[in-house]
């Protein structure tokens, strides 16, 4: 069996508010080219110290619930030792410990093997950096 490795970097603008950005369509488009109907693995990685990748339901309030839960766990106040940027920015640097900067998903016949309501999302609480990169890599 031949194996192939293909990678692409997405440029994502998240804006000036905390964001859960759905990347599912971008991942599917990448796999249509990279996987070409093959089985394998898709790795999604965000090379930033203040963002993460989550697999969750979107559009039914779960994305807002995630941001609310992160506010409860990581309040944007002055308790953080890391103190530059917006007030509470230190919490953004703790985020990847809770929402990791990567996810690896099975790919079957060129498609992500996601559950019915699952989406691949970039979670970005850092309002000081609106420009993000997300690296998609397919091994199959």
Short mmCIF file of C-alpha atoms in Angstrom, two decimals:
data_model
loop_
_atom_site.label_atom_id
_atom_site.label_comp_id
_atom_site.label_asym_id
_atom_site.label_seq_id
_atom_site.Cartn_x
_atom_site.Cartn_y
_atom_site.Cartn_z
CA UNK A 1 0.00 0.00 0.00
CA UNK A 2 1.32 3.42 -0.92
CA UNK A 3 1.25 6.15 1.71
CA UNK A 4 1.13 9.82 0.99
CA UNK A 5 1.58 12.87 3.19
CA UNK A 6 0.02 16.16 2.12
CA UNK A 7 -0.21 19.38 4.09
CA UNK A 8 -1.78 22.81 3.63
CA UNK A 9 -1.99 25.92 5.79
CA UNK A 10 -5.25 27.83 6.14
CA UNK A 11 -5.23 31.55 6.94
CA UNK A 12 -8.13 32.31 9.29
CA UNK A 13 -9.23 35.74 10.51
CA UNK A 14 -11.08 35.42 13.82
CA UNK A 15 -11.84 39.10 14.43
CA UNK A 16 -11.86 41.06 17.67
CA UNK A 17 -14.15 38.83 19.73
CA UNK A 18 -13.71 35.36 21.17
CA UNK A 19 -14.51 32.84 18.48
CA UNK A 20 -15.37 29.24 17.78
CA UNK A 21 -14.78 29.06 14.02
CA UNK A 22 -16.10 26.01 12.17
CA UNK A 23 -13.36 24.53 9.97
CA UNK A 24 -15.28 21.43 8.88
CA UNK A 25 -15.91 22.61 5.31
CA UNK A 26 -12.25 23.64 4.93
CA UNK A 27 -11.12 20.22 6.17
CA UNK A 28 -13.53 18.43 3.81
CA UNK A 29 -12.32 20.50 0.84
CA UNK A 30 -8.71 19.71 1.70
CA UNK A 31 -9.49 15.98 1.92
CA UNK A 32 -11.24 15.93 -1.45
CA UNK A 33 -7.88 16.80 -3.00
CA UNK A 34 -5.40 15.25 -0.56
CA UNK A 35 -7.10 11.97 0.30
CA UNK A 36 -8.61 11.32 -3.13
CA UNK A 37 -10.95 8.69 -1.69
CA UNK A 38 -8.30 6.96 0.46
CA UNK A 39 -8.36 6.02 4.13
CA UNK A 40 -5.93 7.67 6.51
CA UNK A 41 -5.60 10.31 9.20
CA UNK A 42 -6.26 14.05 9.19
CA UNK A 43 -4.30 16.14 11.66
CA UNK A 44 -5.43 19.68 12.38
CA UNK A 45 -2.87 21.85 14.19
CA UNK A 46 -2.89 25.51 15.19
CA UNK A 47 0.68 26.80 15.80
CA UNK A 48 -0.34 29.49 18.27
CA UNK A 49 0.10 29.63 22.05
CA UNK A 50 -3.39 31.04 22.56
CA UNK A 51 -5.75 28.93 20.42
CA UNK A 52 -6.98 25.36 20.23
CA UNK A 53 -8.84 22.82 18.11
CA UNK A 54 -12.09 21.26 19.32
CA UNK A 55 -14.51 18.71 17.91
CA UNK A 56 -18.02 19.67 18.98
CA UNK A 57 -21.53 20.44 17.79
CA UNK A 58 -21.99 23.96 16.43
CA UNK A 59 -25.03 26.04 15.59
CA UNK A 60 -27.20 24.77 18.44
CA UNK A 61 -25.56 26.84 21.17
CA UNK A 62 -22.70 24.48 22.04
CA UNK A 63 -20.11 26.88 20.63
CA UNK A 64 -21.43 29.70 22.86
CA UNK A 65 -21.61 27.24 25.78
CA UNK A 66 -17.96 26.37 25.26
CA UNK A 67 -16.95 30.04 25.35
CA UNK A 68 -19.08 30.56 28.49
CA UNK A 69 -17.47 27.55 30.19
CA UNK A 70 -14.02 28.86 29.30
CA UNK A 71 -15.00 32.21 30.85
CA UNK A 72 -15.97 30.39 34.05
CA UNK A 73 -12.77 28.33 34.11
CA UNK A 74 -10.44 31.06 32.82
CA UNK A 75 -11.80 34.49 33.78
CA UNK A 76 -10.45 37.49 31.89
CA UNK A 77 -9.21 39.35 34.97
CA UNK A 78 -5.91 40.34 36.55
CA UNK A 79 -5.13 37.06 38.37
CA UNK A 80 -2.76 35.91 35.61
CA UNK A 81 1.02 36.32 35.85
CA UNK A 82 1.36 36.57 32.08
CA UNK A 83 0.38 40.24 31.68
CA UNK A 84 0.56 41.86 28.28
CA UNK A 85 -2.14 42.73 25.81
CA UNK A 86 -5.77 42.90 26.84
CA UNK A 87 -6.77 42.50 30.50
CA UNK A 88 -6.77 38.81 31.39
CA UNK A 89 -4.69 37.83 28.35
CA UNK A 90 -2.74 35.37 30.49
CA UNK A 91 -5.78 33.09 30.44
CA UNK A 92 -5.42 32.82 26.66
CA UNK A 93 -2.04 31.19 27.20
CA UNK A 94 -3.64 28.59 29.51
CA UNK A 95 -6.37 27.76 26.97
CA UNK A 96 -4.32 25.15 25.02
CA UNK A 97 -4.02 23.05 28.19
CA UNK A 98 -7.83 22.68 28.11
CA UNK A 99 -8.51 22.92 24.37
CA UNK A 100 -5.41 21.36 22.77
CA UNK A 101 -3.83 22.93 19.69
CA UNK A 102 -4.41 19.78 17.64
CA UNK A 103 -6.82 16.99 16.75
CA UNK A 104 -6.32 13.84 14.70
CA UNK A 105 -9.34 12.34 12.96
CA UNK A 106 -9.86 9.11 11.03
CA UNK A 107 -10.49 9.48 7.32
CA UNK A 108 -12.52 6.75 5.61
CA UNK A 109 -12.92 6.76 1.83
CA UNK A 110 -11.63 10.32 1.69
CA UNK A 111 -14.03 11.74 4.31
CA UNK A 112 -13.67 12.59 7.97
CA UNK A 113 -15.32 9.92 10.10
CA UNK A 114 -17.19 12.43 12.26
CA UNK A 115 -20.36 11.77 14.19
CA UNK A 116 -23.63 13.27 12.96
CA UNK A 117 -23.37 16.53 14.92
CA UNK A 118 -19.59 16.86 15.17
CA UNK A 119 -17.67 19.74 13.63
CA UNK A 120 -13.98 20.65 13.64
CA UNK A 121 -13.49 24.09 15.20
CA UNK A 122 -10.78 26.61 15.92
CA UNK A 123 -11.23 28.02 19.43
CA UNK A 124 -9.66 31.46 19.81
CA UNK A 125 -10.10 33.57 22.95
CA UNK A 126 -7.23 35.94 22.14
CA UNK A 127 -8.84 39.18 20.96
CA UNK A 128 -5.40 40.75 20.39
CA UNK A 129 -4.49 38.46 17.45
CA UNK A 130 -7.11 38.10 14.75
CA UNK A 131 -4.86 36.34 12.23
CA UNK A 132 -4.47 32.61 12.70
CA UNK A 133 -2.93 29.78 10.77
CA UNK A 134 -4.27 26.24 10.84
CA UNK A 135 -2.21 23.43 9.35
CA UNK A 136 -4.09 20.50 7.82
CA UNK A 137 -2.08 17.33 7.19
CA UNK A 138 -3.30 14.09 5.63
CA UNK A 139 -1.47 10.82 5.97
CA UNK A 140 -2.92 7.95 4.00
#
